[in-house]
XYZ file of C-alpha atoms in Angstrom:
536
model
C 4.713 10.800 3.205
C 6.412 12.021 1.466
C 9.500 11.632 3.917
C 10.823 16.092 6.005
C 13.775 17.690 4.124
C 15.310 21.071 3.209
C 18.976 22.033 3.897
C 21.007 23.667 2.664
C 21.575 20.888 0.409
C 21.826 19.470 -3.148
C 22.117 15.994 -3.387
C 19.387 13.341 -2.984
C 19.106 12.202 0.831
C 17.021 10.757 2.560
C 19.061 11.737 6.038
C 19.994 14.731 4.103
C 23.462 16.090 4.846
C 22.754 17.913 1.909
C 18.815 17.609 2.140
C 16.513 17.127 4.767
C 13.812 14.523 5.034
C 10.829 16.767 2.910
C 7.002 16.886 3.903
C 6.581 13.965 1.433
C 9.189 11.706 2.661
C 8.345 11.835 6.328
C 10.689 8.983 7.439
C 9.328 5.325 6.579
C 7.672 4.148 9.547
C 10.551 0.932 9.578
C 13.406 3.212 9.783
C 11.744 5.524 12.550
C 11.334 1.648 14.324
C 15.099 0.839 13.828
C 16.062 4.430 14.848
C 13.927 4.347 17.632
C 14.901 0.681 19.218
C 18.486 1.734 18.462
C 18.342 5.407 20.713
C 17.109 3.378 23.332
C 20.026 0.886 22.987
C 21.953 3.931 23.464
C 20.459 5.253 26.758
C 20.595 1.713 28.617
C 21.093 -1.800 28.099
C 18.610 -3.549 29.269
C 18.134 -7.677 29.905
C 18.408 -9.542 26.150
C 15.371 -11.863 25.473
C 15.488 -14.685 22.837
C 11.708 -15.385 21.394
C 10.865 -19.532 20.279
C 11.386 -20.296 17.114
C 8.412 -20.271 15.418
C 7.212 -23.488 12.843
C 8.358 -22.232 9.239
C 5.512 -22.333 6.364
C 6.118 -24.761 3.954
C 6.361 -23.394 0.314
C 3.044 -22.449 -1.312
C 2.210 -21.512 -4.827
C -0.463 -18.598 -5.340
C -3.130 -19.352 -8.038
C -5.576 -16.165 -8.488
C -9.196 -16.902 -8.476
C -10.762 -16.284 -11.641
C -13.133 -13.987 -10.431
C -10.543 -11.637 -8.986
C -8.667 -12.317 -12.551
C -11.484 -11.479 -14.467
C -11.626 -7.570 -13.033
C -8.158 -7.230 -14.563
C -7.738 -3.644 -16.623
C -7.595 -4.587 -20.354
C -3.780 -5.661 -21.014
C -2.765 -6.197 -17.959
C -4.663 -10.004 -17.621
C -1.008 -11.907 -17.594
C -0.289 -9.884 -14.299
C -3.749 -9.948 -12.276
C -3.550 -13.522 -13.073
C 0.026 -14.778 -12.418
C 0.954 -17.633 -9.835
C 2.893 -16.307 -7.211
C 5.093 -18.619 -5.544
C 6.104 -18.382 -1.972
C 9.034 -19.715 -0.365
C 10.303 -19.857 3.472
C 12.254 -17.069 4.651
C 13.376 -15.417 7.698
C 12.104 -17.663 10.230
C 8.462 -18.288 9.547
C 7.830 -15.827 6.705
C 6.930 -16.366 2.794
C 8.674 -14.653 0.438
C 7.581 -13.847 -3.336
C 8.245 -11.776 -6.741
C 5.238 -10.008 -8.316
C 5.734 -8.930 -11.744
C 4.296 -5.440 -12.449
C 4.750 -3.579 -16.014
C 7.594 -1.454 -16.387
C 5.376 1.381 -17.842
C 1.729 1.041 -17.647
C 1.278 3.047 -20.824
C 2.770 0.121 -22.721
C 2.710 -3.105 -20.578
C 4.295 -5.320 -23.423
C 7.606 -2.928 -23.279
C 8.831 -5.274 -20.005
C 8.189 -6.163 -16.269
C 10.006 -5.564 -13.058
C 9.647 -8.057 -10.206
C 8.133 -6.323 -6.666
C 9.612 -8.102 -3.588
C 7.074 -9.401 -0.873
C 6.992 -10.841 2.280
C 4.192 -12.007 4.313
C 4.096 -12.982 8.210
C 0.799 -15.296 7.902
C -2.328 -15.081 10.146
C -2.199 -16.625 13.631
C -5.430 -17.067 13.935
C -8.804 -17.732 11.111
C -7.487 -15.278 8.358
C -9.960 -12.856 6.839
C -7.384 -11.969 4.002
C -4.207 -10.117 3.563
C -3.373 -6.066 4.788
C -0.969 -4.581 2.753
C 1.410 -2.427 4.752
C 3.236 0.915 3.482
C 6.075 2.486 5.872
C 6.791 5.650 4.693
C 9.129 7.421 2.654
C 8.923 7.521 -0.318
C 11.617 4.993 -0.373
C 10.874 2.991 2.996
C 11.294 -0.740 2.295
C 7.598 -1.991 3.400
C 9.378 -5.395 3.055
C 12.296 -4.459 6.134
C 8.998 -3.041 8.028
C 7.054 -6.498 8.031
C 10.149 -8.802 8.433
C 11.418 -6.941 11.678
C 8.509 -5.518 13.340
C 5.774 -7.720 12.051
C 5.573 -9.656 15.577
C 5.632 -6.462 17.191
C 4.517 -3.325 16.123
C 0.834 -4.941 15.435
C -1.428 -6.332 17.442
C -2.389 -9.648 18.266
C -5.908 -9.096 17.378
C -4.651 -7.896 14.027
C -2.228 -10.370 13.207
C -5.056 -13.131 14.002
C -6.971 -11.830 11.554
C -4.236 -11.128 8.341
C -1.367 -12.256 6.731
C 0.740 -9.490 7.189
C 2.382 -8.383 3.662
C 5.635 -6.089 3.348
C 6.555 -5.097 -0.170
C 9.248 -2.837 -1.769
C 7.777 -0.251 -3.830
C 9.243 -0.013 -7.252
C 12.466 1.341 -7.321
C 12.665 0.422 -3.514
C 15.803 -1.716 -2.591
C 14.572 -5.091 -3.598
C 12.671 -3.695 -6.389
C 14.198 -2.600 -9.423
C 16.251 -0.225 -6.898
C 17.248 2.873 -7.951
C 21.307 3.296 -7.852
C 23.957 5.640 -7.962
C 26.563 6.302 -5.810
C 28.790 4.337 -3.944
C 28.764 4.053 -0.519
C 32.350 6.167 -0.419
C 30.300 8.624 -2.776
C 27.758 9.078 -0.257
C 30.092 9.700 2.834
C 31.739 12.279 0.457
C 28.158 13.858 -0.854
C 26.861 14.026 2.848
C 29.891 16.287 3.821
C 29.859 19.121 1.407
C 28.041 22.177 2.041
C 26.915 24.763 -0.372
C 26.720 28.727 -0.299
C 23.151 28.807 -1.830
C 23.047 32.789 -1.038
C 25.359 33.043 -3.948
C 25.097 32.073 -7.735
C 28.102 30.253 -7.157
C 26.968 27.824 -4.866
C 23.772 27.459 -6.676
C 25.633 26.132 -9.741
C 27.822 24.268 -7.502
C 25.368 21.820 -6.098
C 23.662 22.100 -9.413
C 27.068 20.694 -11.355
C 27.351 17.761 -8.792
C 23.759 17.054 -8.752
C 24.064 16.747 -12.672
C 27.096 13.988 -12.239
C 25.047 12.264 -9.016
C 22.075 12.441 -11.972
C 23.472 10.519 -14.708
C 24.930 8.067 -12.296
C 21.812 6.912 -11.635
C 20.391 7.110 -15.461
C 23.490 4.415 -16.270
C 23.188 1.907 -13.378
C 19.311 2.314 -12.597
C 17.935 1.843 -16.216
C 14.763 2.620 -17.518
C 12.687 1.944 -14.677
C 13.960 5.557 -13.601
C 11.745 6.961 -15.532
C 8.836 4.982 -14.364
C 8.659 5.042 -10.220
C 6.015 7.650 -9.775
C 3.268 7.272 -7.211
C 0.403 6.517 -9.590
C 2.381 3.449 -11.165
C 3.270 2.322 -7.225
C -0.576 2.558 -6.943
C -1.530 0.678 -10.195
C 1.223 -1.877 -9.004
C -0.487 -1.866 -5.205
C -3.936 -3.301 -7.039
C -2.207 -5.966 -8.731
C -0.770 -7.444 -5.392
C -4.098 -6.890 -4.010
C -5.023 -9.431 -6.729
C -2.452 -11.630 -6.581
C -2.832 -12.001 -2.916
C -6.643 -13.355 -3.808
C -8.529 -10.486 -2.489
C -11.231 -8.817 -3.924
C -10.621 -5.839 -2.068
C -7.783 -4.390 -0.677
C -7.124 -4.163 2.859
C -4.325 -1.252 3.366
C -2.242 -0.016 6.361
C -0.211 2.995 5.115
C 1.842 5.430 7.234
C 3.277 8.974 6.532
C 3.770 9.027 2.089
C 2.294 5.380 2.211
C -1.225 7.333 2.892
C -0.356 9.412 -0.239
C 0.106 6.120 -2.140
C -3.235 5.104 0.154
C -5.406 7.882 -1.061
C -3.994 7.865 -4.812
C -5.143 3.850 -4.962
C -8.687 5.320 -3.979
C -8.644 7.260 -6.509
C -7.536 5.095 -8.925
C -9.467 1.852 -7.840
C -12.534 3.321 -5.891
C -14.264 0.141 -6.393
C -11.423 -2.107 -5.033
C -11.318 -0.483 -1.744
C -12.131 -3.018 1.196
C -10.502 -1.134 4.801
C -7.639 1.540 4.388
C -5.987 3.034 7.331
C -4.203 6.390 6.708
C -1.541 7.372 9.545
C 0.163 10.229 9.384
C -1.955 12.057 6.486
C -0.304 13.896 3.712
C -2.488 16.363 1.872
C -1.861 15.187 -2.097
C -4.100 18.735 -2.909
C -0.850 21.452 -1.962
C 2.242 22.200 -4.189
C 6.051 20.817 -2.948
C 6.672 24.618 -1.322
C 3.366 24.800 0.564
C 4.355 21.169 1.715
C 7.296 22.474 2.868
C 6.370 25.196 4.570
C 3.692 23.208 6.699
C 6.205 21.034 7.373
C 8.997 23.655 8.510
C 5.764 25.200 11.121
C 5.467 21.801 12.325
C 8.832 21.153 13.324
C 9.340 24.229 14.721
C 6.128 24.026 17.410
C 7.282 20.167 17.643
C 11.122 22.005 18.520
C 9.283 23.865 21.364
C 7.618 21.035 22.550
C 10.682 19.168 23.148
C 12.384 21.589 24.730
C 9.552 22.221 27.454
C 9.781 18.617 28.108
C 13.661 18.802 28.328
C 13.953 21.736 30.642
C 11.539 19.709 33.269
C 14.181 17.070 33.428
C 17.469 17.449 35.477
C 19.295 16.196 32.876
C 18.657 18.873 30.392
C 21.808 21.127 29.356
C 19.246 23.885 27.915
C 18.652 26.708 30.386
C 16.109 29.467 30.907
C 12.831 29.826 29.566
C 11.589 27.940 26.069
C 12.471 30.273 24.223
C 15.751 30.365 25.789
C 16.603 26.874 25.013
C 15.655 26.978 21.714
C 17.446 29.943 20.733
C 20.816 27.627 22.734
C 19.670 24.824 20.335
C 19.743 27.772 17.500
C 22.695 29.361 18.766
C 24.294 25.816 18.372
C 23.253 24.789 14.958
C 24.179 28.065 13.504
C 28.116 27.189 14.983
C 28.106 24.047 13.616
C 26.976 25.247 10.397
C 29.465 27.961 10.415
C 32.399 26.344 11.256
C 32.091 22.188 10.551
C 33.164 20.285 13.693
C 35.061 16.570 13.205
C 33.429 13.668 14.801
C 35.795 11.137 16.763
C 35.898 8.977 13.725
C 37.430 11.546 11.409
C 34.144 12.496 9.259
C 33.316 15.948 8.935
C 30.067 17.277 10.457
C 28.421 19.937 8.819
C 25.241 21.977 9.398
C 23.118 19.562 7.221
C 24.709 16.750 8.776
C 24.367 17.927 12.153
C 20.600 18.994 11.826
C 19.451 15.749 10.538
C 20.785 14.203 13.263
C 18.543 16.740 15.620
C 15.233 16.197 13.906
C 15.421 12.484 13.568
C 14.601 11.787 17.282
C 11.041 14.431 17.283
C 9.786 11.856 14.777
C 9.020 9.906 18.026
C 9.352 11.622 21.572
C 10.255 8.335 23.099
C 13.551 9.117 21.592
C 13.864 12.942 23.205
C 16.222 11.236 25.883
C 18.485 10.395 23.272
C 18.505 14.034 22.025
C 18.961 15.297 25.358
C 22.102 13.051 25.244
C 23.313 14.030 21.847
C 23.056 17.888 22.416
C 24.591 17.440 25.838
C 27.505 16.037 23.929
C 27.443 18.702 21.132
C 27.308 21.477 23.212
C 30.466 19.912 24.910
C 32.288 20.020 21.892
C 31.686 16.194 20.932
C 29.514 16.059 17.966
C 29.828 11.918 17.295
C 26.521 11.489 18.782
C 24.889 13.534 16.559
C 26.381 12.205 13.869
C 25.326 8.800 14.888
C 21.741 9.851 14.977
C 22.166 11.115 11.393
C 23.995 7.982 10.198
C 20.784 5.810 11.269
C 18.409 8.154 9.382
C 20.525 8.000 6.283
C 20.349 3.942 7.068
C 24.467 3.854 7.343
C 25.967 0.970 9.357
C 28.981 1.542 11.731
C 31.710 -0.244 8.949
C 30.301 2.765 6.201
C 28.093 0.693 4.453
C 24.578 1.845 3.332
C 21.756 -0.581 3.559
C 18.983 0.535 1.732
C 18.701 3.269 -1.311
C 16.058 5.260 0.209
C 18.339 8.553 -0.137
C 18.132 7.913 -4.549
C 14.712 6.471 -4.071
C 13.276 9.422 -2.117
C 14.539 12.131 -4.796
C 13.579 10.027 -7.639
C 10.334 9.790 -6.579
C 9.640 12.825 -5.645
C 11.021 14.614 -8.537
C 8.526 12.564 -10.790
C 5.496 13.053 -8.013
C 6.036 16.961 -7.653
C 7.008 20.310 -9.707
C 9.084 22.438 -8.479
C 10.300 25.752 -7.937
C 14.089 25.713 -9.189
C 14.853 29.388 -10.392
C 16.999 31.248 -7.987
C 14.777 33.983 -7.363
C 11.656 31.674 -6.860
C 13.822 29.729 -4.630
C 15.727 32.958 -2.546
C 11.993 33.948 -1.860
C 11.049 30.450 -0.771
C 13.689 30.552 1.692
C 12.975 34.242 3.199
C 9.398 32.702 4.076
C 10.557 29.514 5.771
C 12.772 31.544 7.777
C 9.710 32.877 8.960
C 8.079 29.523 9.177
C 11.097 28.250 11.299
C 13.747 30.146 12.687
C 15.595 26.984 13.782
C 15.536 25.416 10.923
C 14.623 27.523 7.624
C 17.473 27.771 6.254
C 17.867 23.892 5.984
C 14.685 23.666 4.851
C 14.880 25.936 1.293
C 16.236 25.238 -2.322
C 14.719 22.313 -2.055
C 14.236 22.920 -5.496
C 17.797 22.099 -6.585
C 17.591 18.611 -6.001
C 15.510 17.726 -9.105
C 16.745 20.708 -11.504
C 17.380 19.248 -14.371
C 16.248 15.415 -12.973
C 16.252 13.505 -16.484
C 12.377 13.399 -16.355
C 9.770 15.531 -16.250
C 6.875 15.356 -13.334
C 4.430 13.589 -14.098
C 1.753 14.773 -11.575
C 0.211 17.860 -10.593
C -1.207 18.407 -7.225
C -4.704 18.680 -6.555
C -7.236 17.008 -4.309
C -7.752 13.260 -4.531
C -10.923 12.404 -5.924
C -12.992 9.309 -4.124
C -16.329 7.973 -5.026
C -15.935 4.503 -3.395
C -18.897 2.861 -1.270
C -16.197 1.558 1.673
C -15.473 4.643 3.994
C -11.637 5.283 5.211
C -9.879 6.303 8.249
C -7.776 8.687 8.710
C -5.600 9.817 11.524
C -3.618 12.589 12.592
C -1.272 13.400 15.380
C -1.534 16.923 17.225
C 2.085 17.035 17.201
C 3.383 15.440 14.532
C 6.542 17.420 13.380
C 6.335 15.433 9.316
C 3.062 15.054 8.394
C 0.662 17.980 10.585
C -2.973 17.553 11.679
C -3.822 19.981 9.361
C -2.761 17.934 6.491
C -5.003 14.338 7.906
C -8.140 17.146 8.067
C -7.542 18.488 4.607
C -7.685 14.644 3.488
C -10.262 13.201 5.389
C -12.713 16.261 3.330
C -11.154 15.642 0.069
C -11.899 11.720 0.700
C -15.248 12.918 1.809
C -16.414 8.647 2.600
C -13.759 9.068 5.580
C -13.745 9.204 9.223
C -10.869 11.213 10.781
C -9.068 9.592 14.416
C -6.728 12.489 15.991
C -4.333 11.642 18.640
C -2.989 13.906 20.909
C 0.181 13.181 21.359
C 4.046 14.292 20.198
C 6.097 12.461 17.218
C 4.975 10.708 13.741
C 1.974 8.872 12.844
C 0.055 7.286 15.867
C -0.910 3.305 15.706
C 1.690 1.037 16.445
C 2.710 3.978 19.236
C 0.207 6.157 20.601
C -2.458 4.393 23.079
C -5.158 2.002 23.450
C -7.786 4.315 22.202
C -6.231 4.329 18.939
C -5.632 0.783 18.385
C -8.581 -0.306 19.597
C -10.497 1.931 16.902
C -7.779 1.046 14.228
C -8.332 -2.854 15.132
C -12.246 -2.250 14.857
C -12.567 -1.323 12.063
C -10.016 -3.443 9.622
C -10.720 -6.425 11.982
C -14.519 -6.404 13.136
C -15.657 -3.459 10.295
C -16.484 -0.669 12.987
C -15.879 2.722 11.257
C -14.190 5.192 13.882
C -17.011 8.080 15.132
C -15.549 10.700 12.587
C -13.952 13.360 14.998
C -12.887 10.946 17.951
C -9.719 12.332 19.350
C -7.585 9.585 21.570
C-alpha cells in the first residue's frame, strides 16, 4: 500500500536511490509482474510463444442507468451520469476517459479525465471488478492491459469485465511531473550525510528545487491527489461502469484505497478483495517500522533458502550470510561502486535493487545471481534490478511517474515526523528493527518537509457499517505489507473475513496456490464468503 521505502534518501522515489519503497507504497502489484517476468528472463530463456489474436470490441458508448444516476452525491449528478465512450485498444481492449472533479470541495472549479481500460467478460458477465495494483502510484491501467489474460483466472474473467484505471495523478491521469529523465539518473545517484545538519539541509535544499518543479509542470491537481478523493473518484467509475455496487480487487495501498471507499460508500459495497492489507489506523513511523521488521525476518528467510542451494555465494550459518549480505551493503554504501555502464551505484541505489526481488520469492534466483555478481566486484546486476523498480528502460528513459506520484501522495495521505531530533530517534529504533537495512529505512521524513501542501488525513481506524462483508488476506511472509497489518484491518472492518497464506513475498492471489484462488474466486464470482481464519 502504500508502496516499502527509507534510505538514506531525500528525493521522491519510488525505487528509491534516495528513498526506499515505504510501508504505504508496497510496490504496485503491475510493476512487481514486470519485475518478476523480467528476473526470470534473466535466469533463462526459455521457448517464445505467440497467443491468437483475439476479435477486437467494436466501439461502445456508456449510458448510466438512471437508477444508478439517481444515488449521485448532491453536485456531483453531471459525473455519476456522464456517457462514457469506449474505443478499441490494445488488441481486444476498450479504452475510456472518466471525468472526476478536480477538488471535491468545489466540483464546479474543473475536472480531470481518469484513464480506463477494460478486458471484457469471456463468458455471461455479472458486472465489472475494478482492479488497484499498488503503490500509491501503480498504473492499475498497465496492470489490466499486460496481465489481464494472465494473472486472473478463467473463472474470474468469465464472470467480469476486467477494468484498469490510473489513479489521479497516475501517469495517464493528470500525472504528476517534475524531473526529467536526466534529472532522475542524477537524483538517484547522490547520497546524503543525514548524521549531520549538513546533509539534512542538503537533501532538504534539493528536495525544495525537485518541489517546485513539480508545483509548475503538475498544476493544481497537486494539491488534490489524496486517497479520499482517489476513493470518491473510485465510486464514480463504479457508476459509470453501470453497477450498483462496486466489485473491487485491490492489492498492497490499493486495499488502503479499498478500505477508505468502505468507509466512505458503506452502502455501495458489492465484493471487495483486500491483498496485501495495510493498516490505515498507525502513523507513517509505526508503518515504517513494521515494515523495516518485516523485511528483515523476510531477509532471513531468503537467505535460509539460498544457503540450501549450491549456487549460493553466502556461507555459514543464517546469520552468517546475512551479516555477508550486511557486510556488503555497508561497502557499497561506503565507498559507491560504478556499474559497467558508467552510472554510479550508491548504497540507496544498491539496496533497492536487493529488496525488489523478496517482494516475490520466485525472483530469489535472480538475487542469488545479482549478489553473486556484487560480491565479485560487478554491481550492474544490481543496478538492473533497481532500474526495473524505479520503472527505467535500458536507453534511460522512465516510463511511468510513480517515483513523483508515490511522494505526492503520500505526503498529502500521512504526517510526518521531519525535525532532526524526531527523525535521529526514528532512525536509532529502526536500526533496531533492522540491522540490514535501518539505516535506509529513516528520515523518511525529509521527503515531504516543506511539500507545498499540508496532509490532509490523520490516521486512525477505518470505520465500516456496510451490510456486504469483505475479505481480507495476508501473507505470513510478506516483507511490504505484514500479517499483522491484514489482522489489524480485518477487526477494524469488523463485516470481514480474513484468508492468510503461508507463504514468502507480496500479496497472495494471482501467486500463492489453489486454496487461495479458489476462495478469492468464490466469493466475488459465486458470493461464498471465505471461513474467517482459513489459512492456505
Amino acid at each position: 500500500m502504500k508502496s516499502a521505502r527509507r534510505r538514506p534518501a531525500g528525493t521522491p522515489s519510488r525505487d528509491r536511490s534516495r528513498q526506499l519503497r515505504t510501508a504505504r507504497g508496497a510496490g504496485a502489484r503491475r510493476g512487481l509482474l514486470a519485475i518478476a517476468s523480467a528476473l526470470a528472463a534473466a535466469l533463462v530463456l526459455g521457448g517464445c510463444s505467440f497467443p491468437l489474436p483475439l476479435p477486437t470490441p467494436s466501439a461502445t458508448h456508456g449510458t448510466v442507468e438512471p437508477s444508478i444516476a439517481a444515488g449521485a452525491p448532491e453536485g456531483l449528478e453531471d459525473f455519476y451520469s456522464q456517457q462514457v465512450d469506449w474505443t478499441s485498444c490494445e488488441s481486444g481492449f476498450q479504452c475510456g476517459n472518466v471525468r472526476v472533479p478536480l477538488d471535491y470541495a468545489d466540483p464546479a472549479s474543473g475536472h480531470i479525465a481518469l484513464a480506463a481500460i477494460k478486458l471484457p467478460s469471456r463468458g455471461t458477465k455479472q458486472g465489472s471488478l475494478l482492479v488497484n495494483p499498488g503503490g500509491p502510484g501503480g498504473s492499475g491501467f498497465d496492470f489490466v492491459k499486460d496481465a489481464g489474460r494472465t494473472h486472473f483466472t478463467d473463472k474470474l474473467r468469465s464472470a467480469f469485465d476486467l477494468v484498469g484505471f490510473d489513479p489521479r495523478g497516475v501517469k495517464r491521469s493528470a500525472p504528476v511531473t517534475c524531473q526529467s529523465d536526466a534529472e532522475r539518473d542524477a537524483s538517484r545517484q547522490k547520497v546524503y550525510q543525514f548524521d549531520t545538519d549538513a546533509g539534512i539541509e542538503a537533501a532538504l535544499a534539493d528536495n525544495k528545487a525537485i518541489f517546485d518543479q513539480c508545483v509548475e509542470k503538475t498544476g493544481p491537481i497537486l494539491a488534490h491527489i489524496d486517497t479520499v478523493s482517489a476513493a470518491k473518484d473510485l465510486d464514480i467509475l463504479r457508476a459509470v461502469m453501470n453497477d450498483a455496487k462496486l466489485n473491487y480487487l485491490g492489492y498492497s495501498y490499493g486495499t488502503f484505497l479499498g478500505s477508505t471507499y468502505a468507509s466512505l460508500f458503506p452502502n455501495n459495497v458489492g465484493r471487495l478483495v483486500l491483498d496485501g492489507a495495510v493498516d490505515p489506523s498507525i502513523s507513517n513511523e509505526d508503518l515504517t517500522s513494521g515494515q523495516a521488521k518485516a523485511f528483515e525476518k523476510a531477509i532471513h528467510s531468503y537467505v535460509a533458502e539460498c544457503l540450501s542451494q549450491k549456487s549460493c555465494p553466502l556461507q555459514g550459518t543464517v546469520e552468517q550470510g546475512v551479516q555477508e549480505i550486511r557486510d556488503l551493503i555497508t561497502s557499497v554504501n561506503e565507498t559507491p561502486r560504478t556499474a559497467n555502464d558508467g552510472r554510479l551505484v550508491t548504497g540507496p541505489a544498491f539496496v533497492n535493487g536487493f529488496i525488489t526481488p523478496l517482494y516475490d520469492d520466485a525472483s530469489w534466483p535472480a538475487l542469488t545471481q545479482a549478489l553473486d555478481a556484487a560480491l565479485g566486484g560487478d554491481v550492474s546486476p544490481m543496478l538492473r534490478i533497481a532500474d526495473l523498480a524505479a520503472d527505467r528502460e535500458p536507453n534511460g528513459s522512465y516510463s511511468s511517474n510513480s517515483t513523483f506520484a508515490f511522494n505526492a501522495i503520500n505526503c498529502l495521505d500521512y504526517p510526518m515526523v521531519s525535525d532532526t531530533a524526531g527523525m535521529r530517534a526514528e532512525a536509532a529504533r529502526l536500526m533496531v528493527d533492522s540491522p540490514t537495512l535501518g539505516y535506509f529505512f529513516a528520515y523518511g521524513g525529509i521527503n515531504c518537509k516543506g511539500w507545498p501542501y499540508k496532509n490532509t488525513r490523520t490516521p486512525g481506524p477505518v470505520e465500516y457499517k456496510g451490510e456486504a462483508p469483505i475479505v481480507v488476506i495476508g501473507t505470513t511472509g510478506d516483507p511490504a505489507t505484514p500479517l499483522e497489518w491484514a489482522e489489524s484491518l480485518r477487526q477494524q472492518l469488523g463485516n470481514a473475513s480474513l484468508l492468510t497464506w503461508k507463504g514468502e513475498g507480496h500479496t497472495a492471489y494471482g501467486r500463492s496456490n489453489s486454496c487461495v484462488s479458489n476462495a478469492v474466486d468464490g466469493y466475488l464470482v459465486d458470493g461464498k464468503l471465505p471461513q474467517d481464519g482459513l489459512s492456505c
